[in-house]
Structure formats: C-alpha cells, structure tokens
Short mmCIF file of C-alpha atoms and ligand atoms in Angstrom, two decimals:
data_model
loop_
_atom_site.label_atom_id
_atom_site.label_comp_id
_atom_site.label_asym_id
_atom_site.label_seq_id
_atom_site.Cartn_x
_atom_site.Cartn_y
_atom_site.Cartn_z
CA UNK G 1132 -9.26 -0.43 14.59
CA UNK G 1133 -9.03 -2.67 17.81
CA UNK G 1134 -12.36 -4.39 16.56
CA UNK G 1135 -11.53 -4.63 13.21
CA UNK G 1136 -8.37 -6.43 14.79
CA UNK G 1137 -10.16 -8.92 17.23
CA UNK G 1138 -12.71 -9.82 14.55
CA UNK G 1139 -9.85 -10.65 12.23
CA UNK G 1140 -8.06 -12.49 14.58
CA UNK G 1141 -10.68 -14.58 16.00
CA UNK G 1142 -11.65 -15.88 12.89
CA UNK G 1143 -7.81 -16.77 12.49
CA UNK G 1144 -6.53 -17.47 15.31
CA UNK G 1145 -2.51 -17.99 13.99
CA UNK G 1146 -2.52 -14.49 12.76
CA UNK G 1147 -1.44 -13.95 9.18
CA UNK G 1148 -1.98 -11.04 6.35
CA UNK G 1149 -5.29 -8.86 6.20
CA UNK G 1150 -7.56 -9.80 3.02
CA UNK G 1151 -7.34 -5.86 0.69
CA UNK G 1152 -10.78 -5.52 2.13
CA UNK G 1153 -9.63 -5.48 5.81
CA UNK G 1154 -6.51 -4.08 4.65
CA UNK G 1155 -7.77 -1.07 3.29
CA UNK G 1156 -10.13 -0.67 6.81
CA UNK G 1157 -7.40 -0.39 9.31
CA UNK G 1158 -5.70 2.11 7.04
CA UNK G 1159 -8.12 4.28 6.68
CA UNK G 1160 -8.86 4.35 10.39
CA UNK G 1161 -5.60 6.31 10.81
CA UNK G 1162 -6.37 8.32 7.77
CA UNK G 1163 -3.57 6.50 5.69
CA UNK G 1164 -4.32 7.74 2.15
CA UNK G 1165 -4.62 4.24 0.24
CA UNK G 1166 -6.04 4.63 -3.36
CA UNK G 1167 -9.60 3.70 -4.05
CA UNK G 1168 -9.15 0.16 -4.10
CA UNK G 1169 -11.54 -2.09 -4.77
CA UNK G 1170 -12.04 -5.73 -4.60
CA UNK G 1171 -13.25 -7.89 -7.44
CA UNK G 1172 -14.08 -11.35 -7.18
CA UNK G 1173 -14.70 -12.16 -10.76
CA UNK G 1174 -13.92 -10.45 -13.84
CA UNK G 1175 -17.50 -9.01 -14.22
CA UNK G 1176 -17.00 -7.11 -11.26
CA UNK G 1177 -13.62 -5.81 -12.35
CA UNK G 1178 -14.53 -4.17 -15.73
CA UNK G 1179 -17.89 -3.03 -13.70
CA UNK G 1180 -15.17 -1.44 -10.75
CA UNK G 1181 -12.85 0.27 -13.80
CA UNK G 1182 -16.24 1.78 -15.14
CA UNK G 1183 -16.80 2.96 -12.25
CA UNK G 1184 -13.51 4.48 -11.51
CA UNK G 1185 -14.06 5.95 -14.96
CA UNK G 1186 -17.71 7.65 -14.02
CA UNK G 1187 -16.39 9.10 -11.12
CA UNK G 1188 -13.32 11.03 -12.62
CA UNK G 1189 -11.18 8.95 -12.88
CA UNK G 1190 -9.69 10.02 -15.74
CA UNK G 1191 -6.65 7.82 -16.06
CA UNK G 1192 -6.42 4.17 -16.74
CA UNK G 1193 -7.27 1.42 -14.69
CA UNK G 1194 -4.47 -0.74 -12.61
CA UNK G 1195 -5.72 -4.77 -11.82
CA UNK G 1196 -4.06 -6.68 -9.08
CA UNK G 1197 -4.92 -10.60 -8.80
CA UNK G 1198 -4.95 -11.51 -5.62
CA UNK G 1199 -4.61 -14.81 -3.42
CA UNK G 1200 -3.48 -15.19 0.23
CA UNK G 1201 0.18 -15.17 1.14
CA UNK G 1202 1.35 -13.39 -2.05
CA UNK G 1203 4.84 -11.97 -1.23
CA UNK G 1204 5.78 -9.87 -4.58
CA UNK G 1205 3.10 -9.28 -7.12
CA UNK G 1206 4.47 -7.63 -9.78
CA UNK G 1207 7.38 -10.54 -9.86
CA UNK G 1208 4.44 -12.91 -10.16
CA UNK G 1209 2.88 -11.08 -12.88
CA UNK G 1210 -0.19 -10.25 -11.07
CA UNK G 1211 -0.06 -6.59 -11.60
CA UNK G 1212 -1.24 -5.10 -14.86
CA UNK G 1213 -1.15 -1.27 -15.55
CA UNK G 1214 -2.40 1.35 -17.93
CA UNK G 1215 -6.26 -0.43 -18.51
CA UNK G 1216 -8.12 1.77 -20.61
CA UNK G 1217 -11.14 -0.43 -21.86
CA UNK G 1218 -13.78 -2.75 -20.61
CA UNK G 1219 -12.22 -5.34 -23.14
CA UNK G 1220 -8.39 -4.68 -21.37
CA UNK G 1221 -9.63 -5.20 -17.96
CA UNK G 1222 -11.56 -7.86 -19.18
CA UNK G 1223 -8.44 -9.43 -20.99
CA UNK G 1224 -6.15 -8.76 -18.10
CA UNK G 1225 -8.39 -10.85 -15.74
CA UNK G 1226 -9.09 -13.51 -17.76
CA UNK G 1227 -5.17 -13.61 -18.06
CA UNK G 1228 -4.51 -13.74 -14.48
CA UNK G 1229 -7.23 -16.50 -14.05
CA UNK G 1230 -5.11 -18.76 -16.90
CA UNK G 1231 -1.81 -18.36 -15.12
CA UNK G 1232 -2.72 -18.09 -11.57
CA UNK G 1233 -5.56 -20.46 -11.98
CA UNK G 1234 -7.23 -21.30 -8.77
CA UNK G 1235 -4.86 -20.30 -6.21
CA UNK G 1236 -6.25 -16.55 -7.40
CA UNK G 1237 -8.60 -15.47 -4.80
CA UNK G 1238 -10.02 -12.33 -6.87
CA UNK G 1239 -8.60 -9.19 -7.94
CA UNK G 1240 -8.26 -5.79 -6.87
CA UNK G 1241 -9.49 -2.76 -9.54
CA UNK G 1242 -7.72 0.89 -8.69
CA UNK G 1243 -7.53 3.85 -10.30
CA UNK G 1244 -4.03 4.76 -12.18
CA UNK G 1245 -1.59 7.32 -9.93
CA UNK G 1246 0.25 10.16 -11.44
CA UNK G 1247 3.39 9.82 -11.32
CA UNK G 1248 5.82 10.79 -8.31
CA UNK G 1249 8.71 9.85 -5.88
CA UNK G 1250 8.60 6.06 -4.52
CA UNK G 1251 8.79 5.82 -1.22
CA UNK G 1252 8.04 2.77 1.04
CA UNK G 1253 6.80 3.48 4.73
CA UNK G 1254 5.95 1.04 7.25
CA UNK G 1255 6.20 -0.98 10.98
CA UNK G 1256 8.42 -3.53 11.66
CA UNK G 1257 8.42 -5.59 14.99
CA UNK G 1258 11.90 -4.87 16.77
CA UNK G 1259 12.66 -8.07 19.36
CA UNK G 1260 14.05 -6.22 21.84
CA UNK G 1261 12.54 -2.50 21.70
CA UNK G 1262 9.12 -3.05 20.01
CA UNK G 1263 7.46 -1.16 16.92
CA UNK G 1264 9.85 0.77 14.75
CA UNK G 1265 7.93 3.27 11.91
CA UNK G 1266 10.52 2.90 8.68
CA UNK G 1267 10.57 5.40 5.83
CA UNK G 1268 12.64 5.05 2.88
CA UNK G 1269 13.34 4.66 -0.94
CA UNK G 1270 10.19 2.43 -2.51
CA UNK G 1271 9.51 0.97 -5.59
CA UNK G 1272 11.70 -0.74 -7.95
CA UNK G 1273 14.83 1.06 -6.18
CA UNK G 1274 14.11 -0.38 -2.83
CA UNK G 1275 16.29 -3.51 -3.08
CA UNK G 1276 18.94 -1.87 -5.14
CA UNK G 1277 19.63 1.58 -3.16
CA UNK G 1278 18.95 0.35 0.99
CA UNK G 1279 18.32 3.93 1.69
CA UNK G 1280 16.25 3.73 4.97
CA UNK G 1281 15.84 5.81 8.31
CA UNK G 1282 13.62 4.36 11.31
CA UNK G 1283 12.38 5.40 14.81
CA UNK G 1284 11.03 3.14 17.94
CA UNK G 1285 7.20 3.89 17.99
CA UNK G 1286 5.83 6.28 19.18
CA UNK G 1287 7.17 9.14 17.36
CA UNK G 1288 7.89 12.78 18.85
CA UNK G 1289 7.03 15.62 16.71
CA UNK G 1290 10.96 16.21 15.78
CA UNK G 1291 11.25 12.94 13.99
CA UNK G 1292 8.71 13.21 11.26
CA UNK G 1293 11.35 16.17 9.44
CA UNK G 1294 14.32 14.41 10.55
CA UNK G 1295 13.47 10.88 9.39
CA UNK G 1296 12.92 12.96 5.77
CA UNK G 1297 16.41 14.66 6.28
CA UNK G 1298 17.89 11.55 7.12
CA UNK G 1299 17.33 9.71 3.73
CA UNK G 1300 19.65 10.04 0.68
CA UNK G 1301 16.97 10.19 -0.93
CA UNK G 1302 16.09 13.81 0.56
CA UNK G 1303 16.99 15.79 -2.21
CA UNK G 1304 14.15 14.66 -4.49
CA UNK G 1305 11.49 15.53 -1.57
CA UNK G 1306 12.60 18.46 -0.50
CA UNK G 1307 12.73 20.24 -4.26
CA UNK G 1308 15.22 22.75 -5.62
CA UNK G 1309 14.79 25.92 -8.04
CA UNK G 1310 12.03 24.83 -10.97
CA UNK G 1311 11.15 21.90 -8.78
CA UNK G 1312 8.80 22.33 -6.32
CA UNK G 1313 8.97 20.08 -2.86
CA UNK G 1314 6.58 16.80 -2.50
CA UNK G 1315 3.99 17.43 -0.21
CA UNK G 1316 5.62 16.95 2.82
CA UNK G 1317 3.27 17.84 5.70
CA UNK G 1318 1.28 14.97 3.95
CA UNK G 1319 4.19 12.34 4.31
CA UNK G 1320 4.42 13.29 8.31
CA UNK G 1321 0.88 12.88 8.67
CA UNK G 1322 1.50 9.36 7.47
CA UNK G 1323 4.44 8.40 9.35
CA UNK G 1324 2.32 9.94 12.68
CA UNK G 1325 -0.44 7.42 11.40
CA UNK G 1326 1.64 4.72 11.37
CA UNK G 1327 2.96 5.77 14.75
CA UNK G 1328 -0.04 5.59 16.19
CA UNK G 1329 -1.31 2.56 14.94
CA UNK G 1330 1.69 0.85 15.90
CA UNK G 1331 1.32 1.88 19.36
CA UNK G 1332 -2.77 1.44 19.67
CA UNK G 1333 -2.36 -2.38 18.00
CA UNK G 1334 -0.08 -4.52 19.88
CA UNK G 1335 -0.96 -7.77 17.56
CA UNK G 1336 0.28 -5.80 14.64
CA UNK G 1337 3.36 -7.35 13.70
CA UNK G 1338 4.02 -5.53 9.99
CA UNK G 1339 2.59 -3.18 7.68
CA UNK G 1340 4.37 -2.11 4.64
CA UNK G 1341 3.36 0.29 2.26
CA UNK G 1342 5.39 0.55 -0.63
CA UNK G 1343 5.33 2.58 -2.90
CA UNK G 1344 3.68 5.75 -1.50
CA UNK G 1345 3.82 7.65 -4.47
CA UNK G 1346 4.78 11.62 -2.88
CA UNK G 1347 4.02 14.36 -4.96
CA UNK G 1348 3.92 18.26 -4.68
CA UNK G 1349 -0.14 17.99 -4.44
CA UNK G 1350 -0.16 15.00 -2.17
CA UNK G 1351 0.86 11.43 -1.32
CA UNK G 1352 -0.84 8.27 -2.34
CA UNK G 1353 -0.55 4.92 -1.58
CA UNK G 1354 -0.81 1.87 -4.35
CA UNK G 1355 -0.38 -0.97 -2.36
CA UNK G 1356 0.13 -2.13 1.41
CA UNK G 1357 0.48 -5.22 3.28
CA UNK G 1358 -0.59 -5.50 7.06
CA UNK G 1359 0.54 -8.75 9.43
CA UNK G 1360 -1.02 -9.83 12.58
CA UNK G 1361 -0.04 -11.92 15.14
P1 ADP S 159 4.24 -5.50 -5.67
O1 ADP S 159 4.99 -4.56 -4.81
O2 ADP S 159 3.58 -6.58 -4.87
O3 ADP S 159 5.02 -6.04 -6.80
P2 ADP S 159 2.60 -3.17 -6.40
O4 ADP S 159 1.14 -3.12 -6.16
O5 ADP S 159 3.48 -2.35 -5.54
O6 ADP S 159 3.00 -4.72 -6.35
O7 ADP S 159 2.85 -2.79 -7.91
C1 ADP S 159 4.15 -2.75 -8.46
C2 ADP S 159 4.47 -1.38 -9.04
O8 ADP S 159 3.47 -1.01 -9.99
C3 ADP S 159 4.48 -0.27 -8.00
O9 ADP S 159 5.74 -0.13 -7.38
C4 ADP S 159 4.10 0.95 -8.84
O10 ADP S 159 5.25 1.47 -9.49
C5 ADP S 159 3.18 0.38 -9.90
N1 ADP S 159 1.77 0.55 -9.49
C6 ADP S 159 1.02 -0.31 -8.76
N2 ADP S 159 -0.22 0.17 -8.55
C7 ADP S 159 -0.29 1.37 -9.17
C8 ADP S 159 -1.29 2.38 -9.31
N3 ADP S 159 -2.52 2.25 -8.79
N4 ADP S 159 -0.98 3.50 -10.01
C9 ADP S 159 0.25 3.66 -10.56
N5 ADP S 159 1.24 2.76 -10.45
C10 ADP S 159 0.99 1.62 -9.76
MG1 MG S 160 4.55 -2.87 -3.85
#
C-alpha cells in the first residue's frame, strides 16, 4: 500500500483522486471487498469486460461507469448505466456516454450487477485537529436526505466496530428481526477495521469514501469508492 502510494504521488506531486485502477489496488490491500471492477478504455473493451463477467458467472447484468478525472457525483452526471444485459446495451451505453461526455471521458469502468441489499456508505475523513476519523452510515440515495452517521478517531478498538453499528438509526435494518435475517455483520467490522488500518498505515491519505456498500445477510459488497491523497 505505501508503494502503491509513493508511486502515485510522485507522478503527481499535488495529490488528487486515485485513477479505478489504483483505486481498486489500495483497497484490496486491506481486503476491502470492492466488486470486480474493471477498466475499459474504449467501448470494445467494455462489451469484451461484460462478456467476460458473463463467462465467469456472472449471472446478472452488467453495470458501466464512464469515467474522467475529478468526477464528484456520477450518477447525477449520467455516467452510470445499470441492468446491461447484451453486447449491443453495453455497446449502446458507451457509445452514449462518449456523445454526452465527449472527450473529457477518460474510459469506463465494466462491473458485474449486485443483488440487492442495505446502502451503507463507509469511509475516512481527515479531522484538523485529531486526525483520521473511520465514518459509517446510511449510503445511497438516502445519504443526503436522512444524515444518519456515527464516526471514531482512527485507530479503532475492538468495541467500536458493534457500537458504531448500534449507534446508527439505521440499526434496525442490519441487525434483522423475526423472518428477517441480520446483514452480515462480522463482514461490515472487517471493513471498518480495514479502513482503520489503512487510515493509520497511510498518512497522505486524506479521504476515501465508499458509498454504497451494499450489506447483505451473505456478505457486503462495495460498488463504488473514491480515495484522495495529499
Ligand atoms: P455515484 O455515487 O458517483 O453517483 P455509484 O457508482 O455509487 O455512482 O452509482 C450510483 C448508484 O447506482 C449506487 O448508489 C447503487 O445504488 C447503484 N449501483 C452502482 N453500481 C452498482 C452495481 N455494480 N450493482 C448494483 N447497483 C449499483
Ligand atoms: Mg456512489
């Protein structure tokens, strides 16, 4: 992770937001369960990426993100497209993307369709005065309209992976009820302990936010993340 780190940031020097490629490296060095996600620079390469989800099991539809440096909020820019089914939708959906984002658009990202589950966002923020904080709380679409957050300085003791759960409103829909079972919550610890850690090992890492981690009763997944260095 350090190298991957100092490679980025001596090719760029002012700091700034990892490329999905690098993104997607530093994530999984702390085991932080991003989806396949793979990069496309051209459209050829994106229906040949959605096949290939397809051949290896991927039984549900494909999901293509355009991409370009700096992009704040994709879907509001209409450079997410879900549900891909064909060659010829992926194809379309690109060559879309390419008309309206014309050649600002860097490429695109190909993953595989999640299943459906609780939104949750989970992240590091830079605190001025006491450092790294690890935040969990209500993701997706909800995120802006319910604030429903809990956060803990960096690094975190064993005690606050449960509590930051408990601590959310949101805590009923994890933690399941009779005929619902509970999201897999040993996974969701595991990734606010990853975050911890990574926080604590990368000083130049100013923000990562990964929103939505989709949390289900057979695991959690993440569909897209954004890391900052400085
Ligand atoms: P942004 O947050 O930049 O708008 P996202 O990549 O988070 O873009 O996509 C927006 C929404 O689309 C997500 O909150 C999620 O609901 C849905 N989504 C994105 N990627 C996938 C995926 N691979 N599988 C299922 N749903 C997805
Ligand atoms: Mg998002």
């Amino acid at each position: 992770a350090r190298r991957l780190v100092d490679r980025y940031l001596a090719a760029h020097p002012d700091g700034g937001w990892l490329d999905p490629t690098a993104t997607a490296d530093l994530l999984d060095c702390y085991r932080l369960p991003l989806t396949t996600t793979v990069w496309a620079p051209d459209e050829h390469s994106a229906v040949l990426a959605a096949r290939g989800l397809r051949a290896l099991g991927h039984r549900n539809s494909a999901v293509l993100k355009a991409y370009w440096p700096d992009q704040v909020h994709k879907s509001a820019a209409g450079a997410v497209r879900t549900g891909l089914g064909t060659d010829r939708e992926v194809r379309d959906a690109y060559r879309e993307f390419t008309a309206a984002h014309g050649s600002r658009m860097a490429g695109a990202v190909v993953q595989p369709m999640a299943a459906p589950g609780v939104e949750l966002l989970a992240g590091v923020v830079q605190d001025e005065v006491f450092g790294p904080l690890v935040v969990l709380g209500l993701g997706g679409t909800a995120t802006e309209l319910l604030d429903d957050r809990a956060a803990r300085l960096a690094p975190l003791t064993q005690a606050d992976l449960p509590a930051m759960v408990a601590e959310l409103r949101t805590a009923p829909l994890l933690s399941g009820r009779p005929g619902n079972p509970p999201v897999d919550l040993p996974a969701l610890h595991r990734v606010l302990a990853g975050l911890s850690r990574m926080a604590t090992d990368l000083p130049q890492l100013a923000e990562v936010d990964l929103n939505p981690v989709i949390a289900r009763p057979d695991g959690v997944l993440c569909v897209d993340a954004r890391i900052r260095l400085e």
